[in-house]
GROMACS .gro file of C-alpha atoms in nm:
model
  496
    1MET     CA    1  -0.921   3.509   0.258
    2ARG     CA    2  -1.091   3.217   0.424
    3SER     CA    3  -0.868   2.962   0.249
    4ARG     CA    4  -0.558   3.161   0.348
    5GLY     CA    5  -0.679   3.163   0.710
    6MET     CA    6  -0.722   2.785   0.702
    7LEU     CA    7  -0.374   2.747   0.553
    8ASP     CA    8  -0.226   2.964   0.829
    9ALA     CA    9  -0.406   2.752   1.088
   10TRP     CA   10  -0.257   2.436   0.936
   11ARG     CA   11   0.088   2.592   0.938
   12SER     CA   12   0.069   2.697   1.302
   13CYS     CA   13  -0.049   2.349   1.397
   14CYS     CA   14   0.187   2.141   1.188
   15VAL     CA   15   0.505   2.341   1.125
   16ASN     CA   16   0.674   2.210   1.440
   17ILE     CA   17   0.607   1.847   1.347
   18PRO     CA   18   0.878   1.701   1.118
   19GLN     CA   19   0.687   1.646   0.796
   20ARG     CA   20   0.904   1.349   0.699
   21TRP     CA   21   0.750   1.173   1.000
   22ILE     CA   22   0.400   1.256   0.878
   23LEU     CA   23   0.494   1.122   0.535
   24ALA     CA   24   0.634   0.804   0.692
   25LEU     CA   25   0.317   0.752   0.899
   26MET     CA   26   0.085   0.804   0.603
   27GLY     CA   27   0.306   0.584   0.383
   28PHE     CA   28   0.288   0.315   0.651
   29LEU     CA   29  -0.091   0.345   0.663
   30GLY     CA   30  -0.103   0.333   0.283
   31LEU     CA   31   0.077  -0.003   0.270
   32PHE     CA   32  -0.117  -0.113   0.580
   33ASN     CA   33  -0.451  -0.056   0.409
   34ALA     CA   34  -0.334  -0.179   0.068
   35TYR     CA   35  -0.225  -0.513   0.213
   36ALA     CA   36  -0.544  -0.537   0.417
   37MET     CA   37  -0.750  -0.518   0.097
   38ARG     CA   38  -0.517  -0.767  -0.069
   39ALA     CA   39  -0.513  -1.018   0.219
   40CYS     CA   40  -0.872  -1.012   0.341
   41LEU     CA   41  -0.981  -1.252   0.067
   42SER     CA   42  -0.737  -1.519   0.191
   43ILE     CA   43  -0.939  -1.578   0.507
   44THR     CA   44  -1.278  -1.474   0.368
   45ILE     CA   45  -1.259  -1.733   0.091
   46THR     CA   46  -1.266  -2.009   0.357
   47GLU     CA   47  -1.621  -1.890   0.436
   48MET     CA   48  -1.728  -1.836   0.076
   49VAL     CA   49  -1.664  -2.192  -0.047
   50VAL     CA   50  -1.825  -2.523   0.033
   51PRO     CA   51  -1.579  -2.710   0.263
   52ILE     CA   52  -1.389  -3.012   0.133
   53GLU     CA   53  -1.481  -3.341   0.300
   54HIS     CA   54  -1.195  -3.570   0.411
   55SER     CA   55  -1.395  -3.858   0.559
   56ASN     CA   56  -1.228  -4.132   0.352
   57GLU     CA   57  -0.867  -4.023   0.411
   58PRO     CA   58  -0.623  -4.190   0.653
   59SER     CA   59  -0.613  -4.019   0.994
   60ASP     CA   60  -0.239  -3.955   0.981
   61TYR     CA   61  -0.285  -3.729   0.679
   62THR     CA   62  -0.552  -3.502   0.829
   63CYS     CA   63  -0.619  -3.340   1.164
   64GLU     CA   64  -0.918  -3.380   1.390
   65SER     CA   65  -1.163  -3.091   1.391
   66THR     CA   66  -1.131  -2.837   1.673
   67GLU     CA   67  -1.508  -2.794   1.703
   68ASN     CA   68  -1.515  -3.011   2.010
   69ILE     CA   69  -1.230  -2.824   2.182
   70THR     CA   70  -1.302  -2.464   2.077
   71SER     CA   71  -1.564  -2.275   2.273
   72SER     CA   72  -1.745  -1.961   2.170
   73GLY     CA   73  -2.057  -1.766   2.250
   74ASN     CA   74  -2.193  -1.860   1.910
   75SER     CA   75  -2.161  -2.188   1.727
   76THR     CA   76  -1.808  -2.238   1.602
   77ILE     CA   77  -1.726  -2.268   1.239
   78GLY     CA   78  -1.503  -2.563   1.184
   79SER     CA   79  -1.298  -2.660   0.885
   80GLY     CA   80  -1.357  -2.460   0.576
   81GLY     CA   81  -1.667  -2.258   0.664
   82LYS     CA   82  -2.031  -2.270   0.547
   83GLY     CA   83  -1.995  -2.119   0.203
   84SER     CA   84  -2.221  -2.165  -0.096
   85TYR     CA   85  -1.966  -2.152  -0.381
   86GLU     CA   86  -1.834  -2.485  -0.507
   87TRP     CA   87  -1.489  -2.372  -0.613
   88SER     CA   88  -1.220  -2.638  -0.641
   89GLU     CA   89  -0.874  -2.591  -0.492
   90TYR     CA   90  -0.751  -2.520  -0.844
   91THR     CA   91  -1.014  -2.247  -0.893
   92GLN     CA   92  -0.931  -2.098  -0.554
   93GLY     CA   93  -0.564  -2.090  -0.653
   94ILE     CA   94  -0.652  -1.899  -0.970
   95ILE     CA   95  -0.866  -1.654  -0.771
   96LEU     CA   96  -0.590  -1.586  -0.518
   97SER     CA   97  -0.326  -1.544  -0.790
   98SER     CA   98  -0.537  -1.323  -1.020
   99PHE     CA   99  -0.458  -1.012  -0.814
  100TYR     CA  100  -0.094  -1.043  -0.917
  101TRP     CA  101  -0.177  -1.064  -1.287
  102GLY     CA  102  -0.267  -0.697  -1.274
  103TYR     CA  103  -0.023  -0.609  -0.997
  104VAL     CA  104   0.290  -0.684  -1.201
  105VAL     CA  105   0.162  -0.493  -1.508
  106THR     CA  106   0.142  -0.146  -1.349
  107HIS     CA  107   0.469  -0.159  -1.154
  108LEU     CA  108   0.695  -0.014  -1.422
  109PRO     CA  109   0.449   0.247  -1.555
  110GLY     CA  110   0.371   0.340  -1.195
  111GLY     CA  111   0.738   0.387  -1.109
  112MET     CA  112   0.805   0.600  -1.415
  113MET     CA  113   0.493   0.812  -1.353
  114ALA     CA  114   0.595   0.864  -0.990
  115GLU     CA  115   0.944   0.978  -1.094
  116LYS     CA  116   0.807   1.217  -1.356
  117PHE     CA  117   0.494   1.355  -1.184
  118GLY     CA  118   0.556   1.269  -0.819
  119GLY     CA  119   0.442   0.985  -0.593
  120LYS     CA  120   0.152   1.160  -0.421
  121TYR     CA  121  -0.125   1.095  -0.670
  122THR     CA  122   0.041   0.791  -0.826
  123LEU     CA  123   0.011   0.619  -0.489
  124GLY     CA  124  -0.313   0.780  -0.376
  125ILE     CA  125  -0.521   0.715  -0.686
  126GLY     CA  126  -0.390   0.358  -0.713
  127ILE     CA  127  -0.509   0.277  -0.361
  128LEU     CA  128  -0.837   0.462  -0.416
  129LEU     CA  129  -0.913   0.249  -0.724
  130THR     CA  130  -0.832  -0.066  -0.527
  131ALA     CA  131  -1.075   0.051  -0.256
  132VAL     CA  132  -1.353   0.103  -0.511
  133PHE     CA  133  -1.301  -0.246  -0.657
  134THR     CA  134  -1.300  -0.392  -0.304
  135LEU     CA  135  -1.636  -0.229  -0.234
  136LEU     CA  136  -1.775  -0.380  -0.557
  137THR     CA  137  -1.659  -0.736  -0.474
  138PRO     CA  138  -1.978  -0.876  -0.311
  139ASN     CA  139  -2.203  -0.759  -0.596
  140ALA     CA  140  -1.956  -0.883  -0.856
  141VAL     CA  141  -1.941  -1.233  -0.703
  142ALA     CA  142  -2.322  -1.250  -0.678
  143TRP     CA  143  -2.347  -1.151  -1.043
  144GLY     CA  144  -2.064  -1.342  -1.206
  145ASP     CA  145  -1.940  -1.605  -0.957
  146SER     CA  146  -1.568  -1.693  -0.969
  147THR     CA  147  -1.512  -1.537  -1.313
  148ALA     CA  148  -1.626  -1.194  -1.193
  149LEU     CA  149  -1.413  -1.226  -0.880
  150ILE     CA  150  -1.105  -1.310  -1.089
  151VAL     CA  151  -1.161  -1.006  -1.313
  152LEU     CA  152  -1.217  -0.777  -1.016
  153ARG     CA  153  -0.906  -0.903  -0.836
  154LEU     CA  154  -0.706  -0.841  -1.155
  155LEU     CA  155  -0.836  -0.482  -1.159
  156MET     CA  156  -0.744  -0.443  -0.791
  157GLY     CA  157  -0.393  -0.557  -0.877
  158LEU     CA  158  -0.371  -0.296  -1.154
  159GLY     CA  159  -0.459  -0.026  -0.901
  160GLU     CA  160  -0.225  -0.147  -0.629
  161GLY     CA  161   0.070  -0.215  -0.860
  162THR     CA  162   0.177   0.150  -0.833
  163THR     CA  163   0.203   0.133  -0.453
  164TYR     CA  164   0.562   0.026  -0.388
  165PRO     CA  165   0.722   0.227  -0.672
  166ALA     CA  166   0.542   0.546  -0.563
  167VAL     CA  167   0.626   0.493  -0.196
  168ASN     CA  168   0.989   0.442  -0.289
  169VAL     CA  169   1.002   0.763  -0.493
  170MET     CA  170   0.866   0.959  -0.198
  171LEU     CA  171   1.104   0.795   0.049
  172ALA     CA  172   1.395   0.888  -0.177
  173GLN     CA  173   1.282   1.253  -0.161
  174TRP     CA  174   1.215   1.257   0.214
  175THR     CA  175   1.453   1.015   0.390
  176PRO     CA  176   1.815   1.098   0.483
  177PRO     CA  177   2.062   0.806   0.451
  178GLU     CA  178   2.114   0.775   0.828
  179GLU     CA  179   1.737   0.732   0.881
  180ARG     CA  180   1.681   0.502   0.584
  181SER     CA  181   1.667   0.165   0.764
  182LYS     CA  182   1.437   0.290   1.040
  183THR     CA  183   1.206   0.494   0.817
  184GLY     CA  184   1.199   0.244   0.531
  185SER     CA  185   1.138  -0.047   0.767
  186PHE     CA  186   0.863   0.146   0.945
  187VAL     CA  187   0.684   0.224   0.619
  188TYR     CA  188   0.729  -0.123   0.471
  189ALA     CA  189   0.609  -0.276   0.799
  190GLY     CA  190   0.264  -0.164   0.689
  191ALA     CA  191   0.254  -0.479   0.474
  192PRO     CA  192   0.277  -0.744   0.751
  193LEU     CA  193   0.077  -0.531   0.997
  194GLY     CA  194  -0.191  -0.476   0.733
  195THR     CA  195  -0.212  -0.852   0.700
  196VAL     CA  196  -0.243  -0.884   1.080
  197TYR     CA  197  -0.521  -0.629   1.073
  198ALA     CA  198  -0.695  -0.797   0.779
  199THR     CA  199  -0.689  -1.151   0.920
  200THR     CA  200  -0.793  -1.045   1.272
  201VAL     CA  201  -1.071  -0.808   1.170
  202SER     CA  202  -1.192  -1.040   0.893
  203GLY     CA  203  -1.223  -1.324   1.143
  204LEU     CA  204  -1.428  -1.107   1.378
  205ILE     CA  205  -1.649  -0.974   1.099
  206LEU     CA  206  -1.710  -1.325   0.964
  207GLN     CA  207  -1.810  -1.446   1.309
  208TYR     CA  208  -2.037  -1.160   1.415
  209SER     CA  209  -2.163  -0.979   1.105
  210SER     CA  210  -2.529  -1.028   1.025
  211ILE     CA  211  -2.468  -1.001   0.650
  212GLY     CA  212  -2.177  -1.247   0.645
  213TRP     CA  213  -1.863  -1.227   0.431
  214PRO     CA  214  -1.967  -0.924   0.216
  215ALA     CA  215  -1.919  -0.706   0.525
  216VAL     CA  216  -1.545  -0.774   0.508
  217PHE     CA  217  -1.511  -0.605   0.169
  218TYR     CA  218  -1.742  -0.316   0.258
  219PHE     CA  219  -1.538  -0.243   0.570
  220PHE     CA  220  -1.190  -0.247   0.414
  221GLY     CA  221  -1.297  -0.057   0.103
  222SER     CA  222  -1.454   0.223   0.309
  223VAL     CA  223  -1.150   0.263   0.534
  224ASN     CA  224  -0.924   0.307   0.231
  225VAL     CA  225  -1.144   0.578   0.080
  226LEU     CA  226  -1.102   0.766   0.408
  227TRP     CA  227  -0.722   0.716   0.398
  228PHE     CA  228  -0.710   0.868   0.049
  229LEU     CA  229  -0.885   1.187   0.163
  230VAL     CA  230  -0.637   1.236   0.451
  231TRP     CA  231  -0.339   1.153   0.227
  232VAL     CA  232  -0.427   1.423  -0.027
  233VAL     CA  233  -0.437   1.690   0.245
  234LEU     CA  234  -0.127   1.595   0.445
  235CYS     CA  235   0.134   1.458   0.202
  236TYR     CA  236   0.334   1.612  -0.084
  237ASN     CA  237   0.583   1.491  -0.344
  238ASN     CA  238   0.888   1.654  -0.187
  239PRO     CA  239   0.988   1.906   0.082
  240ARG     CA  240   0.992   2.195  -0.168
  241GLU     CA  241   0.618   2.157  -0.241
  242HIS     CA  242   0.505   2.119   0.120
  243PRO     CA  243   0.308   2.418   0.258
  244PHE     CA  244   0.346   2.326   0.628
  245ILE     CA  245   0.713   2.228   0.651
  246SER     CA  246   0.960   2.434   0.854
  247GLU     CA  247   1.255   2.606   0.689
  248SER     CA  248   1.496   2.418   0.917
  249GLU     CA  249   1.364   2.081   0.799
  250VAL     CA  250   1.386   2.185   0.433
  251LYS     CA  251   1.745   2.294   0.487
  252TYR     CA  252   1.832   1.971   0.671
  253LEU     CA  253   1.681   1.747   0.402
  254ASN     CA  254   1.849   1.943   0.122
  255GLU     CA  255   2.187   1.905   0.291
  256ARG     CA  256   2.149   1.533   0.362
  257LEU     CA  257   1.995   1.433   0.028
  258SER     CA  258   2.184   1.655  -0.216
  259ASP     CA  259   2.471   1.412  -0.278
  260HIS     CA  260   2.267   1.131  -0.435
  261THR     CA  261   1.909   1.259  -0.478
  262HIS     CA  262   1.848   1.521  -0.748
  263GLN     CA  263   1.540   1.715  -0.850
  264LYS     CA  264   1.556   1.639  -1.223
  265PRO     CA  265   1.786   1.345  -1.297
  266PRO     CA  266   1.845   1.256  -1.663
  267PRO     CA  267   1.640   0.981  -1.833
  268VAL     CA  268   1.668   0.630  -1.689
  269PRO     CA  269   2.002   0.469  -1.788
  270TRP     CA  270   1.843   0.138  -1.887
  271ARG     CA  271   2.157  -0.019  -2.031
  272HIS     CA  272   2.345   0.018  -1.702
  273ILE     CA  273   2.045  -0.079  -1.490
  274LEU     CA  274   1.977  -0.400  -1.681
  275THR     CA  275   2.343  -0.507  -1.660
  276SER     CA  276   2.385  -0.425  -1.288
  277LYS     CA  277   2.483  -0.738  -1.092
  278PRO     CA  278   2.379  -0.593  -0.753
  279LEU     CA  279   2.036  -0.509  -0.894
  280TRP     CA  280   1.979  -0.857  -1.036
  281ALA     CA  281   2.103  -1.009  -0.710
  282LEU     CA  282   1.840  -0.799  -0.531
  283ILE     CA  283   1.567  -0.912  -0.773
  284ILE     CA  284   1.658  -1.278  -0.719
  285ALA     CA  285   1.666  -1.234  -0.339
  286LEU     CA  286   1.323  -1.066  -0.353
  287ILE     CA  287   1.191  -1.362  -0.553
  288GLY     CA  288   1.302  -1.590  -0.269
  289HIS     CA  289   1.152  -1.362  -0.004
  290ASN     CA  290   0.822  -1.314  -0.189
  291TRP     CA  291   0.795  -1.685  -0.264
  292ALA     CA  292   0.784  -1.758   0.109
  293PHE     CA  293   0.594  -1.446   0.215
  294LEU     CA  294   0.322  -1.462  -0.052
  295THR     CA  295   0.274  -1.836  -0.002
  296ILE     CA  296   0.202  -1.766   0.364
  297VAL     CA  297  -0.008  -1.452   0.301
  298SER     CA  298  -0.226  -1.625   0.042
  299ASP     CA  299  -0.250  -1.970   0.193
  300LEU     CA  300  -0.178  -1.976   0.568
  301PRO     CA  301  -0.547  -1.918   0.651
  302LYS     CA  302  -0.637  -2.210   0.423
  303TYR     CA  303  -0.379  -2.431   0.597
  304MET     CA  304  -0.515  -2.331   0.937
  305SER     CA  305  -0.872  -2.398   0.824
  306SER     CA  306  -0.854  -2.699   0.591
  307VAL     CA  307  -0.561  -2.891   0.744
  308LEU     CA  308  -0.546  -2.794   1.111
  309LYS     CA  309  -0.925  -2.741   1.130
  310PHE     CA  310  -0.913  -2.423   1.338
  311SER     CA  311  -1.238  -2.229   1.379
  312ILE     CA  312  -1.270  -1.911   1.176
  313GLN     CA  313  -1.217  -1.694   1.486
  314ASN     CA  314  -0.901  -1.876   1.593
  315ASN     CA  315  -0.785  -1.885   1.231
  316GLY     CA  316  -0.791  -1.504   1.223
  317TYR     CA  317  -0.612  -1.467   1.557
  318LEU     CA  318  -0.341  -1.725   1.490
  319SER     CA  319  -0.272  -1.612   1.134
  320SER     CA  320  -0.242  -1.257   1.267
  321LEU     CA  321   0.007  -1.363   1.533
  322ALA     CA  322   0.257  -1.469   1.267
  323TYR     CA  323   0.242  -1.133   1.089
  324LEU     CA  324   0.257  -0.941   1.416
  325CYS     CA  325   0.582  -1.117   1.501
  326MET     CA  326   0.716  -1.031   1.157
  327TRP     CA  327   0.651  -0.665   1.230
  328LEU     CA  328   0.820  -0.687   1.571
  329GLY     CA  329   1.118  -0.858   1.410
  330SER     CA  330   1.147  -0.581   1.150
  331LEU     CA  331   1.115  -0.310   1.416
  332VAL     CA  332   1.396  -0.445   1.633
  333THR     CA  333   1.634  -0.534   1.351
  334SER     CA  334   1.587  -0.203   1.166
  335TRP     CA  335   1.708  -0.010   1.471
  336ILE     CA  336   2.000  -0.250   1.510
  337ALA     CA  337   2.084  -0.210   1.140
  338ASP     CA  338   2.096   0.171   1.155
  339TRP     CA  339   2.299   0.157   1.477
  340LEU     CA  340   2.555  -0.080   1.321
  341ILE     CA  341   2.589   0.146   1.016
  342ALA     CA  342   2.599   0.475   1.212
  343LYS     CA  343   2.865   0.344   1.455
  344GLY     CA  344   3.076   0.197   1.176
  345HIS     CA  345   3.053  -0.156   1.315
  346MET     CA  346   2.933  -0.294   0.984
  347SER     CA  347   2.915  -0.168   0.627
  348MET     CA  348   2.588  -0.100   0.449
  349THR     CA  349   2.650  -0.405   0.230
  350GLY     CA  350   2.724  -0.626   0.530
  351VAL     CA  351   2.405  -0.520   0.708
  352ARG     CA  352   2.193  -0.587   0.398
  353LYS     CA  353   2.347  -0.932   0.343
  354VAL     CA  354   2.311  -1.045   0.706
  355GLY     CA  355   1.951  -0.924   0.720
  356THR     CA  356   1.867  -1.097   0.393
  357THR     CA  357   2.026  -1.427   0.498
  358ILE     CA  358   1.829  -1.435   0.823
  359ALA     CA  359   1.509  -1.342   0.638
  360LEU     CA  360   1.547  -1.619   0.378
  361ILE     CA  361   1.705  -1.911   0.563
  362GLY     CA  362   1.534  -1.877   0.903
  363PRO     CA  363   1.171  -1.886   0.783
  364ALA     CA  364   1.247  -2.166   0.535
  365LEU     CA  365   1.372  -2.390   0.817
  366PHE     CA  366   1.076  -2.317   1.044
  367ILE     CA  367   0.817  -2.359   0.768
  368VAL     CA  368   0.950  -2.705   0.681
  369GLY     CA  369   0.961  -2.786   1.053
  370ALA     CA  370   0.594  -2.690   1.083
  371SER     CA  371   0.498  -2.949   0.823
  372TYR     CA  372   0.668  -3.223   1.027
  373ALA     CA  373   0.492  -3.112   1.346
  374GLY     CA  374   0.180  -3.271   1.199
  375CYS     CA  375  -0.133  -3.204   1.401
  376ASP     CA  376   0.050  -3.067   1.703
  377ARG     CA  377  -0.126  -2.734   1.668
  378VAL     CA  378   0.076  -2.555   1.935
  379MET     CA  379   0.405  -2.656   1.773
  380VAL     CA  380   0.283  -2.561   1.424
  381VAL     CA  381   0.176  -2.215   1.541
  382VAL     CA  382   0.509  -2.168   1.722
  383MET     CA  383   0.702  -2.272   1.409
  384PHE     CA  384   0.514  -2.035   1.180
  385THR     CA  385   0.540  -1.753   1.433
  386MET     CA  386   0.917  -1.794   1.475
  387GLY     CA  387   0.965  -1.815   1.099
  388MET     CA  388   0.770  -1.495   1.038
  389ALA     CA  389   0.959  -1.314   1.315
  390LEU     CA  390   1.286  -1.391   1.137
  391MET     CA  391   1.132  -1.288   0.805
  392GLY     CA  392   1.103  -0.937   0.951
  393THR     CA  393   1.475  -0.884   0.892
  394ALA     CA  394   1.395  -0.858   0.519
  395LEU     CA  395   1.279  -0.500   0.574
  396PRO     CA  396   1.621  -0.361   0.682
  397GLY     CA  397   1.781  -0.620   0.451
  398ILE     CA  398   1.650  -0.632   0.096
  399MET     CA  399   1.339  -0.411   0.109
  400VAL     CA  400   1.536  -0.086   0.151
  401ASN     CA  401   1.820  -0.197  -0.075
  402VAL     CA  402   1.676  -0.019  -0.381
  403LEU     CA  403   1.726   0.314  -0.202
  404ASP     CA  404   2.091   0.218  -0.144
  405LEU     CA  405   2.158   0.141  -0.509
  406SER     CA  406   1.996   0.446  -0.671
  407PRO     CA  407   1.796   0.717  -0.491
  408ASN     CA  408   1.751   0.906  -0.819
  409TYR     CA  409   1.578   0.614  -0.993
  410ALA     CA  410   1.414   0.463  -0.684
  411GLY     CA  411   1.070   0.441  -0.844
  412THR     CA  412   1.187   0.268  -1.160
  413LEU     CA  413   1.409   0.029  -0.965
  414MET     CA  414   1.134  -0.058  -0.717
  415ALA     CA  415   0.898  -0.115  -1.010
  416LEU     CA  416   1.150  -0.345  -1.174
  417THR     CA  417   1.251  -0.537  -0.861
  418ASN     CA  418   0.912  -0.565  -0.694
  419GLY     CA  419   0.732  -0.617  -1.024
  420ILE     CA  420   0.947  -0.911  -1.130
  421SER     CA  421   0.950  -1.066  -0.783
  422ALA     CA  422   0.571  -1.023  -0.756
  423LEU     CA  423   0.533  -1.280  -1.034
  424THR     CA  424   0.569  -1.530  -0.750
  425GLY     CA  425   0.223  -1.414  -0.638
  426ILE     CA  426   0.089  -1.563  -0.960
  427VAL     CA  427   0.291  -1.882  -0.936
  428THR     CA  428   0.261  -1.979  -0.568
  429PRO     CA  429  -0.121  -1.989  -0.528
  430TYR     CA  430  -0.140  -2.186  -0.854
  431ILE     CA  431   0.118  -2.438  -0.729
  432VAL     CA  432  -0.068  -2.469  -0.399
  433GLY     CA  433  -0.395  -2.528  -0.583
  434VAL     CA  434  -0.242  -2.796  -0.806
  435LEU     CA  435  -0.034  -2.979  -0.541
  436THR     CA  436  -0.288  -2.971  -0.255
  437PRO     CA  437  -0.618  -3.091  -0.406
  438HIS     CA  438  -0.711  -3.282  -0.089
  439GLN     CA  439  -0.558  -3.040   0.165
  440THR     CA  440  -0.352  -3.306   0.344
  441ILE     CA  441  -0.038  -3.257   0.552
  442THR     CA  442   0.170  -3.459   0.306
  443GLU     CA  443   0.058  -3.242   0.013
  444TRP     CA  444   0.140  -2.923   0.203
  445ARG     CA  445   0.479  -3.059   0.306
  446SER     CA  446   0.584  -3.060  -0.061
  447ILE     CA  447   0.483  -2.692  -0.083
  448PHE     CA  448   0.702  -2.603   0.215
  449TRP     CA  449   1.001  -2.794   0.076
  450ILE     CA  450   0.972  -2.593  -0.247
  451VAL     CA  451   0.979  -2.273  -0.038
  452PHE     CA  452   1.291  -2.403   0.136
  453GLY     CA  453   1.475  -2.476  -0.191
  454VAL     CA  454   1.391  -2.139  -0.348
  455SER     CA  455   1.502  -1.954  -0.033
  456ILE     CA  456   1.841  -2.125  -0.017
  457ALA     CA  457   1.919  -2.076  -0.386
  458THR     CA  458   1.822  -1.708  -0.397
  459ASN     CA  459   2.015  -1.628  -0.079
  460VAL     CA  460   2.336  -1.769  -0.226
  461VAL     CA  461   2.304  -1.534  -0.525
  462PHE     CA  462   2.256  -1.229  -0.302
  463LEU     CA  463   2.554  -1.320  -0.086
  464LEU     CA  464   2.772  -1.339  -0.396
  465TYR     CA  465   2.657  -1.028  -0.583
  466GLY     CA  466   2.445  -0.809  -0.350
  467SER     CA  467   2.558  -0.459  -0.251
  468GLY     CA  468   2.451  -0.171  -0.027
  469GLU     CA  469   2.650   0.099  -0.207
  470VAL     CA  470   2.524   0.363  -0.451
  471GLU     CA  471   2.569   0.249  -0.811
  472TYR     CA  472   2.782   0.465  -1.043
  473TRP     CA  473   2.495   0.519  -1.287
  474ASN     CA  474   2.295   0.702  -1.018
  475ASP     CA  475   2.521   1.006  -1.079
  476PRO     CA  476   2.349   1.246  -1.325
  477GLU     CA  477   2.683   1.377  -1.449
  478PHE     CA  478   2.795   1.027  -1.545
  479VAL     CA  479   2.472   0.965  -1.735
  480LYS     CA  480   2.484   1.304  -1.910
  481GLU     CA  481   2.850   1.262  -2.006
  482GLU     CA  482   2.787   0.917  -2.149
  483ARG     CA  483   2.495   1.047  -2.353
  484ARG     CA  484   2.715   1.328  -2.489
  485ARG     CA  485   2.985   1.079  -2.588
  486ARG     CA  486   2.735   0.854  -2.763
  487LYS     CA  487   2.580   1.152  -2.945
  488ASN     CA  488   2.921   1.277  -3.063
  489LYS     CA  489   3.015   0.927  -3.175
  490ASN     CA  490   2.697   0.899  -3.382
  491VAL     CA  491   2.765   1.240  -3.541
  492GLU     CA  492   3.120   1.136  -3.631
  493GLU     CA  493   2.995   0.812  -3.788
  494ILE     CA  494   2.743   1.002  -3.998
  495GLU     CA  495   3.005   1.256  -4.116
  496THR     CA  496   3.246   0.979  -4.220
   0.00000   0.00000   0.00000
């Protein structure tokens, strides 16, 4: 009786709130917290390692320290921090890339599990495991140095690899087509905003915490355990399972989603998926986007610290500014995208291609420009900020494109597209570690030119073959009919 009374209280409180909005908010917070745990190491590592000395290098290849121009209530931390671990740039590159070794492995299993069993626990347990490994990080590093940190980051990647596929499965069950750009962009904006949150809060914790860098991992791990508890109570796999949803919202979602989203679609049509030109164009475009985005997420704090010599506090603030502008860019352009589609001013395909082009070409130009701004710190920050603002158009461009192509197989497709493109998270930190051993402007300039070349090439492919229309193999009747034909053909061959 008591549990029924509590359920009735929840219903009376929540039934008038559209539950797809609650799902979108919790999905946003899920990505927000997942990216915070992923990104906090990028700035914390600058305080864990012994700083590189540049005393013998020419002045035009390095920047003067900001210690003499940055004021603070406490002593400022200059270039590279006061760490005790002597990890080379190569080792740091391996550490930062090790997360993605595990991340790419669980994408496809995670997507298939989410499609079969639902996204609620596929997403929730994945983030909970990542939180537990985050909490264990300080003890692991104290015990096993860089090797233990690499193993733990790999395990974190295994946990978080289910995130995007599971989120996509739930969005496919909860998001009408006319709300897709806004809702998808809002949820996916958790990634850049989580990075803003991680870099800002990490900088403050590193400056003021009495226990130093371990506090960063304790904080973010604890917050994500709390998120998991709220997620389990508030969110459900689909409208039919939800105990608090109104009948009018169930009816609305059934009407709007019935054409392309089905409760029990047939098994994944792998042959058609793997030969789909629009899907491979999307994968290639995501490789270009992730190459730029993950290079900046993993290594912008290092650039700010080792090259521009910003203090740890300013490093956190300025790195966060870039991601904040990316979120603002995605917010504005997602509303414009849905308006253009709803009013018939532009096709779904046209909107996706324009958004993708801006997201790939714009940041590439500004990132290269930042490398030629040298030690003009104001200009460098402006360049990175403008580039990240334009990168925000990727959310209503390529990030929601999987939902366009196949709502029925959204989890599998997100696993395939995001999993393959996430391989760049392994490659880019390694390349940075190899090509920037002395952390000079000239070394970093080569990194930014590589980003530029990859962005241009991948954008051309998407312009040629990308699409915003539902693929024919999303239709369950088509898949079932083809399977019947193949079965009958095999029977005939056996009989003859």
